[in-house]
Each structure stands twice: as C-alpha cells, then as structure tokens.
mmCIF file of C-alpha atoms in Angstrom:
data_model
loop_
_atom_site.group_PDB
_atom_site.id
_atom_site.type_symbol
_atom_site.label_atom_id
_atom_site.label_comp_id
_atom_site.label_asym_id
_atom_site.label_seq_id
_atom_site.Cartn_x
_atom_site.Cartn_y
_atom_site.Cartn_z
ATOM 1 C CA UNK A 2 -29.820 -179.041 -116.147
ATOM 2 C CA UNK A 3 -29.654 -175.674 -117.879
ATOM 3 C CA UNK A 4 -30.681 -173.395 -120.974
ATOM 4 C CA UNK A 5 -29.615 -172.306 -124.228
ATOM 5 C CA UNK A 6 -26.038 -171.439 -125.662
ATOM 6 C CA UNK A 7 -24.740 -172.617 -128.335
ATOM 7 C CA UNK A 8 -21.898 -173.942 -130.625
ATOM 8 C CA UNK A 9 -18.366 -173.729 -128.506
ATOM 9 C CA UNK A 10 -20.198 -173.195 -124.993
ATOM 10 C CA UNK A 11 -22.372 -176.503 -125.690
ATOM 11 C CA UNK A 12 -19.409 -178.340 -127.061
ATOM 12 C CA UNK A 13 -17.388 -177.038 -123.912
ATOM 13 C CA UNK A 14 -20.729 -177.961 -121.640
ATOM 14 C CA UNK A 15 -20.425 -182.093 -123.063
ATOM 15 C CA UNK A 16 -16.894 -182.019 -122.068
ATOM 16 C CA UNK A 17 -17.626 -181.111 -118.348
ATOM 17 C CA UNK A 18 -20.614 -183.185 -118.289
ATOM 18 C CA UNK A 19 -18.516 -186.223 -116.236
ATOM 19 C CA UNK A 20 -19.117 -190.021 -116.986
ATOM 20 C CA UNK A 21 -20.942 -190.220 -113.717
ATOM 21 C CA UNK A 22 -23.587 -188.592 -114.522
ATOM 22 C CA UNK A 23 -27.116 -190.454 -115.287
ATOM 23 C CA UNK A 24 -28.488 -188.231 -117.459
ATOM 24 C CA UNK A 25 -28.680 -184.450 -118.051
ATOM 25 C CA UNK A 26 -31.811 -182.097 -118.921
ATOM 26 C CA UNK A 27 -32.171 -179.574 -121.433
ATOM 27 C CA UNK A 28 -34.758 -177.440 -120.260
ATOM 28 C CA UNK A 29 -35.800 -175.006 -123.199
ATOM 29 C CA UNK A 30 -34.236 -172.551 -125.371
ATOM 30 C CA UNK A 31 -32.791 -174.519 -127.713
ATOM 31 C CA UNK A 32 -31.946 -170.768 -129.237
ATOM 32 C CA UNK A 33 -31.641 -167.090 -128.876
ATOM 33 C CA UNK A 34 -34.748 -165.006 -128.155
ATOM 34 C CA UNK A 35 -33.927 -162.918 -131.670
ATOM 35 C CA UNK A 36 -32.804 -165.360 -134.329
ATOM 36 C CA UNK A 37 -35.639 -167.147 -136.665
ATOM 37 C CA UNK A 38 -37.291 -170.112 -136.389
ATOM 38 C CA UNK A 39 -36.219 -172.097 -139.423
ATOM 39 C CA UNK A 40 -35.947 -175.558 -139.160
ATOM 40 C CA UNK A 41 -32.075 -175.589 -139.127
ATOM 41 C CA UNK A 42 -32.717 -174.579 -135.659
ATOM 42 C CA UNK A 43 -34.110 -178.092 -134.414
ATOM 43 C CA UNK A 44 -31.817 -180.061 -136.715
ATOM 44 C CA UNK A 45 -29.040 -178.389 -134.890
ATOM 45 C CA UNK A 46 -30.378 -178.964 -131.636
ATOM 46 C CA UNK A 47 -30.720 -182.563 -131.785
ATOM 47 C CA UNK A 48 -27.105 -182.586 -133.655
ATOM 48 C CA UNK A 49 -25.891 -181.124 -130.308
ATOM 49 C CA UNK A 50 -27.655 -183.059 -127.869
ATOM 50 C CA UNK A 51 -26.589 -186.038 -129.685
ATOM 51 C CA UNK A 52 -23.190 -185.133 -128.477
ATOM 52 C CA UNK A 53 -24.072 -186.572 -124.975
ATOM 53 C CA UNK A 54 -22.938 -190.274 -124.387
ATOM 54 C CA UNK A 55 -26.041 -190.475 -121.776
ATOM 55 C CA UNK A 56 -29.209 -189.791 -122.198
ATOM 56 C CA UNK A 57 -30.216 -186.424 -122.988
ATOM 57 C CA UNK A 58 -33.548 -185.207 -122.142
ATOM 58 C CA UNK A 59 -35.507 -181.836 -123.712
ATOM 59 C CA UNK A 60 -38.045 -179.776 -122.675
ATOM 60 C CA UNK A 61 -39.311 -177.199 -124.945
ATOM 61 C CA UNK A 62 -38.827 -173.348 -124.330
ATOM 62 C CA UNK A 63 -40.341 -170.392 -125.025
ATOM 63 C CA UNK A 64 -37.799 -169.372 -127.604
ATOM 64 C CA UNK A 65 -38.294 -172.045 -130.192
ATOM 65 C CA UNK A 66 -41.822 -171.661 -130.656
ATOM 66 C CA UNK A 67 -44.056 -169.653 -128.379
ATOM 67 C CA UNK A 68 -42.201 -166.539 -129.232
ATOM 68 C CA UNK A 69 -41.337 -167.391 -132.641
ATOM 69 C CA UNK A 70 -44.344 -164.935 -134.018
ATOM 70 C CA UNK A 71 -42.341 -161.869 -133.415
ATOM 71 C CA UNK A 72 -41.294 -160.359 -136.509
ATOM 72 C CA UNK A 73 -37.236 -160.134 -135.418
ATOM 73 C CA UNK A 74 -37.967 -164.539 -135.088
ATOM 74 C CA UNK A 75 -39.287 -164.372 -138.654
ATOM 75 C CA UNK A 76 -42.781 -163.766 -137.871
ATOM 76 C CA UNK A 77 -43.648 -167.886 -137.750
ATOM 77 C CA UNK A 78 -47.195 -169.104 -136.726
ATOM 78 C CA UNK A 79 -46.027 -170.402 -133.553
ATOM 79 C CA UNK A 80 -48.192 -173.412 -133.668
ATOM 80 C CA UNK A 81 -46.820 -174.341 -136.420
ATOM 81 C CA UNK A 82 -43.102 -174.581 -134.808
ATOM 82 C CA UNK A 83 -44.910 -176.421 -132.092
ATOM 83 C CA UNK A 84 -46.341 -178.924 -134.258
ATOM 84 C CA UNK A 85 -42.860 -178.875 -136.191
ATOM 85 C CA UNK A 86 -41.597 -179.764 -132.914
ATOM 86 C CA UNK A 87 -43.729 -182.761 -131.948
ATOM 87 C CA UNK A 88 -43.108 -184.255 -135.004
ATOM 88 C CA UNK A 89 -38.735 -183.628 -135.672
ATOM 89 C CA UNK A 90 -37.900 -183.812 -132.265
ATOM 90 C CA UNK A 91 -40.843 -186.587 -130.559
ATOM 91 C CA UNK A 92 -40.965 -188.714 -132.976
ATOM 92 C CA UNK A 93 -39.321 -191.514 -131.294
ATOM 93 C CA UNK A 94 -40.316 -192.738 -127.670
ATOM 94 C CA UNK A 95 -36.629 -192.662 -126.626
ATOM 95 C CA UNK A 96 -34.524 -189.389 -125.405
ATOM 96 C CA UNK A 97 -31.510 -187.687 -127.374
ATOM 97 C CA UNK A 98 -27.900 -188.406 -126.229
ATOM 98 C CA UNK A 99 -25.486 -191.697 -127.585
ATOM 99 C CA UNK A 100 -27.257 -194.276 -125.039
ATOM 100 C CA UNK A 101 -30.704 -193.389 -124.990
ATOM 101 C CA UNK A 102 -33.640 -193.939 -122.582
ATOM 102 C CA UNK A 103 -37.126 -195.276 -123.429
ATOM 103 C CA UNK A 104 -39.316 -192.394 -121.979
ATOM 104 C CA UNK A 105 -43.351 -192.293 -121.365
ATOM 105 C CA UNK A 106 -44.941 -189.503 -123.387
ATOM 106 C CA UNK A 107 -48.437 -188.685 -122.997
ATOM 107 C CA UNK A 108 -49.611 -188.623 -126.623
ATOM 108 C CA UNK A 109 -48.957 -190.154 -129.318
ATOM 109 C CA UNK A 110 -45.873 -189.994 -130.807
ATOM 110 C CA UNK A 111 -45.033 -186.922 -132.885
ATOM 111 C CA UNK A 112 -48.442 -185.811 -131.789
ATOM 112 C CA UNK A 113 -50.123 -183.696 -129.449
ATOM 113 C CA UNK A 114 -48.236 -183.546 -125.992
ATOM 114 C CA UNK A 115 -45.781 -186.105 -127.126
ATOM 115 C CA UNK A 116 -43.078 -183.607 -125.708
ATOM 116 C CA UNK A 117 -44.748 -184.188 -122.002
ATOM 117 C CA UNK A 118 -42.422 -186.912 -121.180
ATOM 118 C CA UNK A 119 -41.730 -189.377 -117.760
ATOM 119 C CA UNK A 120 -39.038 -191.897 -116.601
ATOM 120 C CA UNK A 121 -37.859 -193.020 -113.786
ATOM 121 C CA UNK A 122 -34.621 -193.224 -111.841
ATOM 122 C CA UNK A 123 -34.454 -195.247 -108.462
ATOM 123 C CA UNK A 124 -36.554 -193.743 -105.977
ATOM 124 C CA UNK A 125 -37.288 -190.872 -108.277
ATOM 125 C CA UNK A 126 -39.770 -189.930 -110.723
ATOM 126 C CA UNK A 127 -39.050 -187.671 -113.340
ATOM 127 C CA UNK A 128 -41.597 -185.343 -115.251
ATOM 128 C CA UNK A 129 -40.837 -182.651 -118.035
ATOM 129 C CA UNK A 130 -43.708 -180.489 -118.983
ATOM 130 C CA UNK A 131 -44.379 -178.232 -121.915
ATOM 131 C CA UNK A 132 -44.709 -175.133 -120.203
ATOM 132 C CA UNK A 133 -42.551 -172.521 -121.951
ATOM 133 C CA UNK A 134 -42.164 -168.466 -120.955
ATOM 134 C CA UNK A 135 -44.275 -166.040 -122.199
ATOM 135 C CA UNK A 136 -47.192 -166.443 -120.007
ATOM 136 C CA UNK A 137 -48.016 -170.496 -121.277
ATOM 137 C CA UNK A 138 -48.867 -169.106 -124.597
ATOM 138 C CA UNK A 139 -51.659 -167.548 -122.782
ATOM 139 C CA UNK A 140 -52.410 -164.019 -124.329
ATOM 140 C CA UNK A 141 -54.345 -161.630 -122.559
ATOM 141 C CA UNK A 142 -54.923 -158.369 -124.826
ATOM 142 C CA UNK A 143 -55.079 -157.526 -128.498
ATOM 143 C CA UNK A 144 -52.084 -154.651 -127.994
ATOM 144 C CA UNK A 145 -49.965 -157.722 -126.551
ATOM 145 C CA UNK A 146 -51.054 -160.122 -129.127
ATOM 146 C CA UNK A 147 -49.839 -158.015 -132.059
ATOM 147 C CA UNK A 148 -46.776 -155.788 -130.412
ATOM 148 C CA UNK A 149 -44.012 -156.895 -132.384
ATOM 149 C CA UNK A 150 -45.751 -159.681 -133.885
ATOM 150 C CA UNK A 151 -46.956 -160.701 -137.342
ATOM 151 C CA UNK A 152 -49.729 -162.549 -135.568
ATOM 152 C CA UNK A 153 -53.388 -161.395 -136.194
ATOM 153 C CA UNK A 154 -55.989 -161.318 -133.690
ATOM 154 C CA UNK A 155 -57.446 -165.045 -135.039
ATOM 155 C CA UNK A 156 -53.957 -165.964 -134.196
ATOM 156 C CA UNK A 157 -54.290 -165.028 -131.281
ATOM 157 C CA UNK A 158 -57.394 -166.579 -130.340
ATOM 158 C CA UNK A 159 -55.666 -169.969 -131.856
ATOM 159 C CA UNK A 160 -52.952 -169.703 -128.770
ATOM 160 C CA UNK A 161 -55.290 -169.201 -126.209
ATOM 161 C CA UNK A 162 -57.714 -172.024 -127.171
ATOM 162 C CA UNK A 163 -54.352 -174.241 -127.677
ATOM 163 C CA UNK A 164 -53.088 -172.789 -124.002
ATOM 164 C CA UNK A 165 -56.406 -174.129 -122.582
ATOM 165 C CA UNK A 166 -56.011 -177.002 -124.226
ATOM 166 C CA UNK A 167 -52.199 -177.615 -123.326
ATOM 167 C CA UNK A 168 -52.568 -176.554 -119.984
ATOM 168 C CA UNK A 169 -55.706 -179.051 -119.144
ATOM 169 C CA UNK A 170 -52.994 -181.355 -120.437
ATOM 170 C CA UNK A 171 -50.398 -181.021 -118.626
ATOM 171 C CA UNK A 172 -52.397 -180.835 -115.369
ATOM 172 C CA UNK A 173 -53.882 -184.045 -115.773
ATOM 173 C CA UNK A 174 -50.257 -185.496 -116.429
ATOM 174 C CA UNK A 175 -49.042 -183.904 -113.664
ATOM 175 C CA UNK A 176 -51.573 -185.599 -111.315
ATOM 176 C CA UNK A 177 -50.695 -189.385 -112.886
ATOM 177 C CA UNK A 178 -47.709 -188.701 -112.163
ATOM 178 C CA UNK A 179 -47.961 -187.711 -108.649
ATOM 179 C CA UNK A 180 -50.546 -191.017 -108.239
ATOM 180 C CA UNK A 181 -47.867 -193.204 -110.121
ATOM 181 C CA UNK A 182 -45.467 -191.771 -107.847
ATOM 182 C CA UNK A 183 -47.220 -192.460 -104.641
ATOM 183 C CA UNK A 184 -47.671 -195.774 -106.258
ATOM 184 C CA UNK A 185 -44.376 -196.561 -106.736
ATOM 185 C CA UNK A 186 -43.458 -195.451 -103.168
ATOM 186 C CA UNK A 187 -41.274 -192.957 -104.812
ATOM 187 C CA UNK A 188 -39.511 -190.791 -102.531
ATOM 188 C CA UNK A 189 -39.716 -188.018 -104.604
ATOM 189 C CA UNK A 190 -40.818 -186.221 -107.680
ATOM 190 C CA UNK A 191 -38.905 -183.657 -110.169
ATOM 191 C CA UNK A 192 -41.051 -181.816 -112.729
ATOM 192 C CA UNK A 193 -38.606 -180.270 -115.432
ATOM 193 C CA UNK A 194 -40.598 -176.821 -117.219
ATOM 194 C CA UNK A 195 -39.153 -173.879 -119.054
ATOM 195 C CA UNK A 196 -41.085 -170.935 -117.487
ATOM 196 C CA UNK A 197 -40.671 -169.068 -114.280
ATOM 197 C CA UNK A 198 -44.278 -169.835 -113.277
ATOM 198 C CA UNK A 199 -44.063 -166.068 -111.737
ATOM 199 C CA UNK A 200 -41.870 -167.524 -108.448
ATOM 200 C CA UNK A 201 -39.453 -164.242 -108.608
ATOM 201 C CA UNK A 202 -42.195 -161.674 -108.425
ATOM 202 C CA UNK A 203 -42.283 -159.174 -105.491
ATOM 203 C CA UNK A 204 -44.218 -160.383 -102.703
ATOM 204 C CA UNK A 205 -46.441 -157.692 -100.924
ATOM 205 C CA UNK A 206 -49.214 -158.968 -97.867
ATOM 206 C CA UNK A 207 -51.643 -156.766 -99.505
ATOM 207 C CA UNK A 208 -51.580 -157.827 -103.150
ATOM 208 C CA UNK A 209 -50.708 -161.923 -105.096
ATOM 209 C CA UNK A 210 -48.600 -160.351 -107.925
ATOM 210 C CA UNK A 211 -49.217 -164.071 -109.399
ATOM 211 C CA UNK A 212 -52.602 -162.698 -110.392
ATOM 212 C CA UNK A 213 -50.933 -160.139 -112.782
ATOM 213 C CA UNK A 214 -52.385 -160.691 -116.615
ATOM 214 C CA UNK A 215 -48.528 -161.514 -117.866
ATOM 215 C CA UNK A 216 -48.225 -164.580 -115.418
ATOM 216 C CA UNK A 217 -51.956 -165.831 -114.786
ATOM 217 C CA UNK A 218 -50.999 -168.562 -117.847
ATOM 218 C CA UNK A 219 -49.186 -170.429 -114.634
ATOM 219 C CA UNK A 220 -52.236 -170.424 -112.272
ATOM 220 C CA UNK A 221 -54.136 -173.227 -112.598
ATOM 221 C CA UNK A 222 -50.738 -175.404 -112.640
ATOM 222 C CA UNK A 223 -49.642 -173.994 -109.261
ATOM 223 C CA UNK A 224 -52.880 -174.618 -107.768
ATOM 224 C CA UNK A 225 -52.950 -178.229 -108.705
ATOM 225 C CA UNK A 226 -49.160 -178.412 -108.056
ATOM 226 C CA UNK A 227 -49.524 -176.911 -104.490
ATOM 227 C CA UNK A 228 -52.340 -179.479 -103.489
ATOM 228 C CA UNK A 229 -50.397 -182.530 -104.930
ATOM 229 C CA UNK A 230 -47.353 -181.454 -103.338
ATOM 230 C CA UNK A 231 -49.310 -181.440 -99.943
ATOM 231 C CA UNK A 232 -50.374 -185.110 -100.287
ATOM 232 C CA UNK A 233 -47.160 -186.217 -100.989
ATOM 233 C CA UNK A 234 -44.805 -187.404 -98.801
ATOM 234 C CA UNK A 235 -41.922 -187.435 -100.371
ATOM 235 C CA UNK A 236 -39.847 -184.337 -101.528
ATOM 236 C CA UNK A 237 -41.012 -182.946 -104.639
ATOM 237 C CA UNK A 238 -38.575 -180.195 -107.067
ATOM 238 C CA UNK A 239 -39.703 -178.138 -109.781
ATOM 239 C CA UNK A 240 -36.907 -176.858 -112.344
ATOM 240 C CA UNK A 241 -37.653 -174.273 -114.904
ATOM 241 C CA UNK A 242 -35.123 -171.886 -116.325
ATOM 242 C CA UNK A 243 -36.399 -168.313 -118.135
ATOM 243 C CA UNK A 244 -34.830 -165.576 -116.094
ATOM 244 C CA UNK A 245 -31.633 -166.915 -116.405
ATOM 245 C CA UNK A 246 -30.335 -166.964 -112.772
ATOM 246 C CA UNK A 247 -29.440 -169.285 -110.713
ATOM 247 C CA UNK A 248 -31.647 -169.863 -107.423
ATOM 248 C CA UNK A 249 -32.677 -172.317 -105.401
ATOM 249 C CA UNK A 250 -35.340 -171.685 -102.906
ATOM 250 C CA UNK A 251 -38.942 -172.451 -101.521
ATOM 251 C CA UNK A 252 -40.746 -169.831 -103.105
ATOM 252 C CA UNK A 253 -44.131 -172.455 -102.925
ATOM 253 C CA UNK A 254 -47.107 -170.831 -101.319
ATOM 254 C CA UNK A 255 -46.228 -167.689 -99.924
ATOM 255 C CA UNK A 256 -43.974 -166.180 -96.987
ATOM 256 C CA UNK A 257 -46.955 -167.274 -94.348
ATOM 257 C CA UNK A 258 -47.301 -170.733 -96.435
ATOM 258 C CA UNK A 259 -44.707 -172.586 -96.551
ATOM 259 C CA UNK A 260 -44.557 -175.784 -98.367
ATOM 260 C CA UNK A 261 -41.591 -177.649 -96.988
ATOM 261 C CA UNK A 262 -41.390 -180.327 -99.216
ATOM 262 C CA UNK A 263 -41.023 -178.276 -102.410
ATOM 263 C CA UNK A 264 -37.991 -176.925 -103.829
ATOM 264 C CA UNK A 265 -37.726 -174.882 -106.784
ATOM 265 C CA UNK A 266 -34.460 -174.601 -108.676
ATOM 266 C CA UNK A 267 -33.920 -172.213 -111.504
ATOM 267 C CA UNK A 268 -31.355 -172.915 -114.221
ATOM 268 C CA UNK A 269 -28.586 -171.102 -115.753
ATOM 269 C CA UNK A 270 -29.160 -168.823 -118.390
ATOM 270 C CA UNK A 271 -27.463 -166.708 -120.954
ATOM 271 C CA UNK A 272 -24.484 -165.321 -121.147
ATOM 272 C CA UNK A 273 -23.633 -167.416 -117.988
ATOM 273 C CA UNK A 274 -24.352 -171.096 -119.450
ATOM 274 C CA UNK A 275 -23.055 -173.631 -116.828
ATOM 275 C CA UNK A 276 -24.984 -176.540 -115.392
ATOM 276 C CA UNK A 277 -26.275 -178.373 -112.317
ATOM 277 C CA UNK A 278 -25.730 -181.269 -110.865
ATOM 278 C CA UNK A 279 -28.544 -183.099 -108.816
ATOM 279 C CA UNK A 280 -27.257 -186.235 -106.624
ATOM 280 C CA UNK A 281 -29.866 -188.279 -104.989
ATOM 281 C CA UNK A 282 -29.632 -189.898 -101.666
ATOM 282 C CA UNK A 283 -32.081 -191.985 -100.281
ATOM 283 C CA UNK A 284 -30.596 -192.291 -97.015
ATOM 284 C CA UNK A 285 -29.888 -188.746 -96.138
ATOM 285 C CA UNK A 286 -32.666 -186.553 -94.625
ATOM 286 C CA UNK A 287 -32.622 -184.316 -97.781
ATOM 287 C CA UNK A 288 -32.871 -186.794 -100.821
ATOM 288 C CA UNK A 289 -31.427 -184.109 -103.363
ATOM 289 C CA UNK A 290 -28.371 -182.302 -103.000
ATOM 290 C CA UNK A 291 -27.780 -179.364 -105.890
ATOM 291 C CA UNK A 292 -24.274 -178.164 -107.001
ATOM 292 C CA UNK A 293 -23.651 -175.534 -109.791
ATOM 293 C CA UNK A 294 -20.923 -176.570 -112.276
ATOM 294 C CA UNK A 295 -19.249 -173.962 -113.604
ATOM 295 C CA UNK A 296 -17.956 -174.096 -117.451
ATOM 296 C CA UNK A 297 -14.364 -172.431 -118.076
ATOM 297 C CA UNK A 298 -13.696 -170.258 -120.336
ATOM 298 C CA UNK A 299 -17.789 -168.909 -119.686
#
C-alpha cells in the first residue's frame, strides 16, 4: 500500500514487492500535485502498475482529477478526468498487475462508481472507495472554488452536486459491504481511500475540528463508518494516504471514544515512497500485523 512516485522509484518499488505477496494497493496519486492532467498520465499509470506480477489494485486520488482544475494542472474540468477515469482505467471488471483478480464494482463498468471496487481474501473483505483529498470534491465558498482555478462558479456547483451524489454512493457501498461481511463471517474489513478524512487534526475538548468547512466533505462517511464499525465484530482498518506520513493509530471517535476495533493506517507519501506490508492471521488475537518496507536508494 502506498502513493505516488514515479518512473525509477516505482520500477525500484516492483522489485521489492516479494513473490509472497497477494496483492498490493495503489491508493491515489497516480501523479504530482503540479503536473497536468493529460491523458498520458493514466496511460502511464496503468503501464506501471502492469509491472506487478500480482494483482494490482487502484484507488483514485485527489491528484488525478479532483485537483486537476487548478490552472498549474492545466486548468481541466475535473469531472471530466473523472469520467476519463471510469472509462481508461474501469473498463474491465478485473484489477491491473500480470495475474489479475476479478473484482466487484458497484456500477457499471466504465461508468459511474465503477472505481468503488470489492474482493475478497480469506477471512477478509476488501473495499476501495473513491474518496480523494481536497475535501471529497466538496467545495464550500466561491473564493475557494476559483483560487487558483480555471473553474467558474457553475463548475463549482457541478462538484458539489457530484460530491452529494458520490458520497451517497459510497456510503451505501460501504454498508453492503459491512452486511456482506457479517455475512460471510468475515473476521475483518479493510476500506482502501485516498483522503485523510481529517484524522490528523488537533483535538481540543472544547471544539470537533472535523466540523471545519475544508474537511466536513468526510462527515457523513465517518458517521456511517463509526456506527458500522460498532456492529461489527471483527477488526475493521481504514487506509488512506494524503499527508504523506506514515502512522498507524486509532484516531476513531475521539480521545474519550475509543473504537477498539478500528485501525487507521496512513500510507507513504512523497519524497519518501516506500510501502506496507499487511499479513493476516486468523489465529492471533490481532488479525493484521503492519510492517513498513523501506525502498533503497529512497
């Protein structure tokens, strides 16, 4: 699991990747934050995760198309890269990679939220959601919809009505897949995003810094995800990457809530591109064990 870098550190990334390993996950950034959006960008991408000989699994990020209106990206209509997206890189219901796994997707393929994908491993159900940086897509103020931005205010109004659309989406795929879990007798549940849902925020007693209008894109999917989590008996893990560090913690409710079954774990990020490797054991009291694999030469 980790985020963008490209060319010789990907290339050098496939090479540690060891023949153990199931499968990896991309999750978002398939690019810098300043470079345009042209389609060479995607190409590429599925060039390089092609590289894998398992399967490769992606996630889209905020770079690659919720950010791609800002005029140093090219000034793109950033749901056009989305839909450019859907259809170059969803097209197919199996992942990237040499071997390749048949996946679920919730739409139809190449359509809308055919990037919201399942599978499962074992005991384990797997989720990736399309919930990139940049607040969700959400945007909250005409200053921040055209700072930097070739967007125009209708633009603007076209994000948030495809946010609310997205994010009743992925909500209602989240919650299958906590029932199909439960189902299953799964013993636990990884959800694979891109965006910090606002976990490394201060916390103050007096004030839910979650609230703030430049994270609130995350709320309704942390409510939901809080309450499923609670039901479930198993362990569940979210993974997102966007502030490139690497943490793992329990940042789910609060410091007087804790939710002992969730772990977060955020991914690797530019310039320090290495990866992470989750085992799974379904005899030991904590089913998933995470280890940070560090690339040489990074």
């Amino acid at each position: 699991m980790w985020r963008y870098s490209l060319n010789n550190f990907f290339v050098q990334r496939v090479r540690n990747v060891g023949s153990n390993v199931a499968f990896s996950i991309f999750d978002g950034d398939i690019k810098d934050g300043s470079s345009f959006c042209d389609d060479s960008q995607y190409t590429n991408a599925i060039d390089r995760f092609n590289l894998f000989k398992k399967p490769l699994m992606y996630i889209p990020g905020d770079n690659e198309w919720t950010d791609c209106h800002r005029t140093n990206n090219d000034g793109y209509n950033n749901l056009e890269r989305l839909t450019h997206i859907r259809q170059v890189m969803f097209n197919t219901p199996y992942s990237f990679g040499q071997k390749k796994m048949k996946l679920e997707h919730q739409g139809a393929l190449a359509g809308d939220y055919a990037e919201n994908t399942r599978w499962t491993r074992g005991k384990v159900v797997f989720v990736g959601l399309n919930m990139p940086g940049s607040n969700n897509n959400k945007v909250n103020t005409d200053s921040e919809c055209t700072n930097k931005s070739a967007r125009s205010l209708e633009d603007c109004k076209a994000d948030n009505a495809e946010y609310l659309a997205r994010d009743a989406a992925n909500i209602a795929f989240l919650k299958e897949s906590f029932q199909k879990a439960k189902a299953s007798k799964a013993r636990g549940l990884v959800i694979t995003i891109q965006g910090d849902p606002s976990f490394d925020l201060p916390e103050t007693e007096s004030f839910n810094e979650r609230s703030l209008p430049g994270f609130d894109g995350f709320t309704n999917f942390l409510t939901v995800l809080a309450d499923e989590t609670g039901k479930f008996g198993g362990e569940i893990v979210l993974v997102h990457g966007d502030v490139h560090f690497f943490k793992i913690d329990k940042p789910l409710v609060d410091q007087a809530h804790l939710v002992k079954n969730f772990t977060r774990v955020e991914t690797f990020g530019s310039p320090n591109v290495h990866w992470i490797k989750v085992s799974v054991n379904p005899y030991s009291r904590n089913l998933f064990t995470f280890e940070p694999m560090m690339v040489s030469g990074n």
